[in-house]
Amino acid sequence: MAVAGLLLAAGAGRRMGRPKALVDLDGEPLVRRSLRVLADGGCAPRHVVLGAAADEVRAVLPGGVTATVAAGWESGMGASLRAGLDTLPADVDTVLVHLVDLPGVTAAAVARLVAASSGPDTLLRAAYDGRPAHPVVLGRAHWDGVHAAAEGDAGARGYLGGHPAVVLVECGDVAAPEDVDTPDQLARYRTTPR
């Protein structure tokens, strides 16, 4: 079963000093790295939601990726998630949502979530030592509810929190859930010295 990949990459990255999508990690912008992780984990098609420096980010995207700019992206992740769900083709019934500032999320974690997906009723969250985090997988049956709940920076959190259909998929053995907001945090993920 195909699972689309949706990357949210619209933020301005104020604490990072520039949009995180454009921040370089080991010679690769985070947006390209994240899209590669989605592809290597088995997501197709791949969509990315842009906002800050959209033209600059679009210029570094790999081929075969659909990009859209979220209206109101400045208001937070909710606007990006709504825009992303709205752009998915009618033949997609399951989507894995990933965030551009999670360099510790690996293709192995994505593949594990893709393998656990079971169609339009799917509702999965990656877990790390039992704690729910990202990425998440949303079946089409949940998109209206997620869309309605996605406000500010909460994204799907309000919908997912306590939802009885949520299944946690342990990924702590193959990935790390921490987001990177500053250059010092990003440095933990560098494999080549600067």
CSV table of C-alpha atoms in Angstrom, one decimal:
chain,number,residue,atom,x,y,z
A,1,MET,CA,0.0,0.0,0.0
A,2,ALA,CA,1.4,3.4,-1.0
A,3,VAL,CA,1.9,6.0,1.8
A,4,ALA,CA,2.5,9.5,0.7
A,5,GLY,CA,5.1,11.6,2.4
A,6,LEU,CA,4.2,15.1,3.6
A,7,LEU,CA,7.1,17.3,4.8
A,8,LEU,CA,6.3,20.5,6.7
A,9,ALA,CA,9.1,23.0,6.0
A,10,ALA,CA,7.5,26.5,6.1
A,11,GLY,CA,8.9,28.0,9.3
A,12,ALA,CA,11.2,31.0,9.5
A,13,GLY,CA,13.6,29.4,11.9
A,14,ARG,CA,14.1,32.6,14.0
A,15,ARG,CA,16.2,30.9,16.7
A,16,MET,CA,18.3,29.2,14.0
A,17,GLY,CA,18.8,32.5,12.2
A,18,ARG,CA,17.3,31.4,8.9
A,19,PRO,CA,14.6,29.0,7.6
A,20,LYS,CA,15.5,25.5,8.9
A,21,ALA,CA,14.7,24.1,5.5
A,22,LEU,CA,17.8,25.8,4.1
A,23,VAL,CA,20.2,25.0,7.0
A,24,ASP,CA,23.0,22.8,5.9
A,25,LEU,CA,23.8,19.5,7.6
A,26,ASP,CA,26.8,17.6,6.2
A,27,GLY,CA,26.6,19.3,2.9
A,28,GLU,CA,22.8,18.9,2.4
A,29,PRO,CA,20.0,21.4,3.2
A,30,LEU,CA,17.6,19.9,5.8
A,31,VAL,CA,14.7,20.0,3.3
A,32,ARG,CA,16.6,17.7,0.9
A,33,ARG,CA,17.7,15.5,3.7
A,34,SER,CA,14.2,15.1,5.1
A,35,LEU,CA,12.7,14.4,1.6
A,36,ARG,CA,15.4,11.8,1.0
A,37,VAL,CA,14.5,10.1,4.3
A,38,LEU,CA,10.9,10.0,3.2
A,39,ALA,CA,11.9,8.5,-0.1
A,40,ASP,CA,14.3,6.0,1.4
A,41,GLY,CA,11.6,5.0,3.9
A,42,GLY,CA,9.2,4.1,1.2
A,43,CYS,CA,6.9,7.2,0.9
A,44,ALA,CA,5.5,8.1,-2.5
A,45,PRO,CA,4.4,10.6,-3.7
A,46,ARG,CA,6.3,13.2,-1.7
A,47,HIS,CA,4.9,16.7,-1.0
A,48,VAL,CA,6.5,19.6,0.9
A,49,VAL,CA,4.8,22.7,2.4
A,50,LEU,CA,6.8,25.9,2.1
A,51,GLY,CA,6.5,29.3,3.6
A,52,ALA,CA,9.6,31.4,4.6
A,53,ALA,CA,12.0,31.9,1.7
A,54,ALA,CA,9.8,29.7,-0.4
A,55,ASP,CA,11.5,30.5,-3.7
A,56,GLU,CA,14.9,29.8,-2.2
A,57,VAL,CA,13.8,26.5,-0.7
A,58,ARG,CA,12.0,25.5,-4.0
A,59,ALA,CA,15.3,26.0,-5.8
A,60,VAL,CA,17.0,23.2,-3.8
A,61,LEU,CA,14.2,20.6,-3.9
A,62,PRO,CA,14.9,17.3,-5.7
A,63,GLY,CA,12.9,16.3,-8.7
A,64,GLY,CA,9.6,14.5,-8.3
A,65,VAL,CA,8.5,16.5,-5.3
A,66,THR,CA,5.3,18.6,-5.2
A,67,ALA,CA,5.7,21.9,-3.4
A,68,THR,CA,3.0,24.2,-2.1
A,69,VAL,CA,3.2,27.5,-0.2
A,70,ALA,CA,0.9,27.6,2.9
A,71,ALA,CA,-1.2,30.7,3.2
A,72,GLY,CA,-0.8,32.0,6.7
A,73,TRP,CA,2.3,29.9,7.3
A,74,GLU,CA,3.5,32.5,9.8
A,75,SER,CA,0.7,31.5,12.2
A,76,GLY,CA,2.3,28.1,12.8
A,77,MET,CA,2.4,24.4,11.9
A,78,GLY,CA,-1.4,24.2,11.8
A,79,ALA,CA,-1.6,26.2,8.6
A,80,SER,CA,1.1,24.1,7.0
A,81,LEU,CA,-0.6,20.9,7.9
A,82,ARG,CA,-3.9,22.0,6.6
A,83,ALA,CA,-2.3,23.2,3.3
A,84,GLY,CA,-0.4,20.0,2.9
A,85,LEU,CA,-3.5,17.8,3.4
A,86,ASP,CA,-5.4,19.9,0.9
A,87,THR,CA,-2.8,19.3,-1.8
A,88,LEU,CA,-2.7,15.5,-1.6
A,89,PRO,CA,-4.1,13.8,-4.7
A,90,ALA,CA,-7.5,12.0,-4.5
A,91,ASP,CA,-5.9,8.6,-4.9
A,92,VAL,CA,-3.8,9.0,-1.7
A,93,ASP,CA,-5.5,7.5,1.4
A,94,THR,CA,-2.6,7.5,3.9
A,95,VAL,CA,0.1,10.1,4.5
A,96,LEU,CA,3.1,10.2,6.7
A,97,VAL,CA,3.7,13.7,8.1
A,98,HIS,CA,7.3,14.6,8.8
A,99,LEU,CA,8.9,17.9,10.1
A,100,VAL,CA,12.0,19.4,8.5
A,101,ASP,CA,13.7,20.1,11.8
A,102,LEU,CA,14.0,16.4,12.9
A,103,PRO,CA,17.4,15.3,11.6
A,104,GLY,CA,17.4,12.3,14.0
A,105,VAL,CA,14.4,10.7,12.2
A,106,THR,CA,15.8,8.0,9.9
A,107,ALA,CA,14.6,6.2,6.9
A,108,ALA,CA,14.3,3.1,9.1
A,109,ALA,CA,11.8,4.8,11.3
A,110,VAL,CA,9.8,6.0,8.3
A,111,ALA,CA,9.9,2.5,6.9
A,112,ARG,CA,8.6,1.0,10.2
A,113,LEU,CA,5.7,3.4,10.2
A,114,VAL,CA,4.9,2.8,6.5
A,115,ALA,CA,4.9,-1.0,7.2
A,116,ALA,CA,2.5,-0.5,10.0
A,117,SER,CA,0.0,1.5,7.9
A,118,SER,CA,-3.2,-0.2,7.0
A,119,GLY,CA,-5.2,2.2,4.9
A,120,PRO,CA,-7.6,5.1,5.4
A,121,ASP,CA,-8.4,4.3,9.0
A,122,THR,CA,-4.7,4.4,10.0
A,123,LEU,CA,-3.6,6.6,12.9
A,124,LEU,CA,0.0,6.1,14.0
A,125,ARG,CA,2.6,8.0,16.0
A,126,ALA,CA,6.3,7.2,16.2
A,127,ALA,CA,7.2,6.6,19.9
A,128,TYR,CA,10.5,6.9,21.6
A,129,ASP,CA,10.8,4.8,24.8
A,130,GLY,CA,7.0,4.9,24.8
A,131,ARG,CA,6.7,8.6,24.4
A,132,PRO,CA,4.6,9.7,21.3
A,133,ALA,CA,6.4,12.1,18.9
A,134,HIS,CA,7.0,12.4,15.1
A,135,PRO,CA,6.5,11.3,12.4
A,136,VAL,CA,2.8,10.6,12.4
A,137,VAL,CA,0.7,8.6,9.8
A,138,LEU,CA,-2.8,9.8,9.1
A,139,GLY,CA,-5.3,7.8,7.2
A,140,ARG,CA,-7.8,9.8,5.1
A,141,ALA,CA,-10.7,8.9,7.5
A,142,HIS,CA,-9.0,11.3,10.0
A,143,TRP,CA,-8.0,14.2,7.7
A,144,ASP,CA,-11.2,16.2,8.3
A,145,GLY,CA,-10.7,16.0,12.0
A,146,VAL,CA,-7.0,16.8,11.8
A,147,HIS,CA,-7.8,19.7,9.5
A,148,ALA,CA,-10.3,21.1,11.9
A,149,ALA,CA,-8.0,20.7,14.9
A,150,ALA,CA,-4.8,22.1,13.3
A,151,GLU,CA,-4.4,25.5,14.8
A,152,GLY,CA,-1.3,27.6,15.7
A,153,ASP,CA,1.8,25.5,16.3
A,154,ALA,CA,-0.2,22.5,17.6
A,155,GLY,CA,-0.5,20.7,14.2
A,156,ALA,CA,-2.3,17.4,14.8
A,157,ARG,CA,-1.5,17.3,18.5
A,158,GLY,CA,-5.1,18.2,19.6
A,159,TYR,CA,-6.6,15.5,17.4
A,160,LEU,CA,-4.1,12.8,18.2
A,161,GLY,CA,-4.0,13.4,22.0
A,162,GLY,CA,-6.0,10.7,23.6
A,163,HIS,CA,-7.6,9.5,20.4
A,164,PRO,CA,-8.6,5.9,20.9
A,165,ALA,CA,-7.5,4.8,17.4
A,166,VAL,CA,-3.9,6.0,17.8
A,167,VAL,CA,-1.3,3.2,17.7
A,168,LEU,CA,2.2,3.9,18.9
A,169,VAL,CA,5.1,2.5,16.8
A,170,GLU,CA,8.3,2.3,18.8
A,171,CYS,CA,11.2,3.9,16.9
A,172,GLY,CA,13.6,4.7,19.7
A,173,ASP,CA,16.0,2.0,18.5
A,174,VAL,CA,16.4,3.5,15.0
A,175,ALA,CA,15.8,7.2,15.4
A,176,ALA,CA,15.8,10.2,17.7
A,177,PRO,CA,12.9,12.6,18.2
A,178,GLU,CA,14.5,15.9,19.1
A,179,ASP,CA,13.9,18.9,16.9
A,180,VAL,CA,16.7,21.4,16.3
A,181,ASP,CA,16.0,25.0,16.9
A,182,THR,CA,19.6,26.4,17.3
A,183,PRO,CA,22.9,25.9,15.6
A,184,ASP,CA,24.3,24.2,18.7
A,185,GLN,CA,21.5,21.7,18.7
A,186,LEU,CA,22.1,21.0,15.0
A,187,ALA,CA,25.8,20.4,15.7
A,188,ARG,CA,25.0,17.2,17.6
A,189,TYR,CA,23.9,15.7,14.3
A,190,ARG,CA,26.9,16.6,12.2
A,191,THR,CA,29.1,13.7,11.1
A,192,THR,CA,31.7,16.0,9.5
A,193,PRO,CA,33.4,18.7,11.4
A,194,ARG,CA,33.0,22.3,10.2
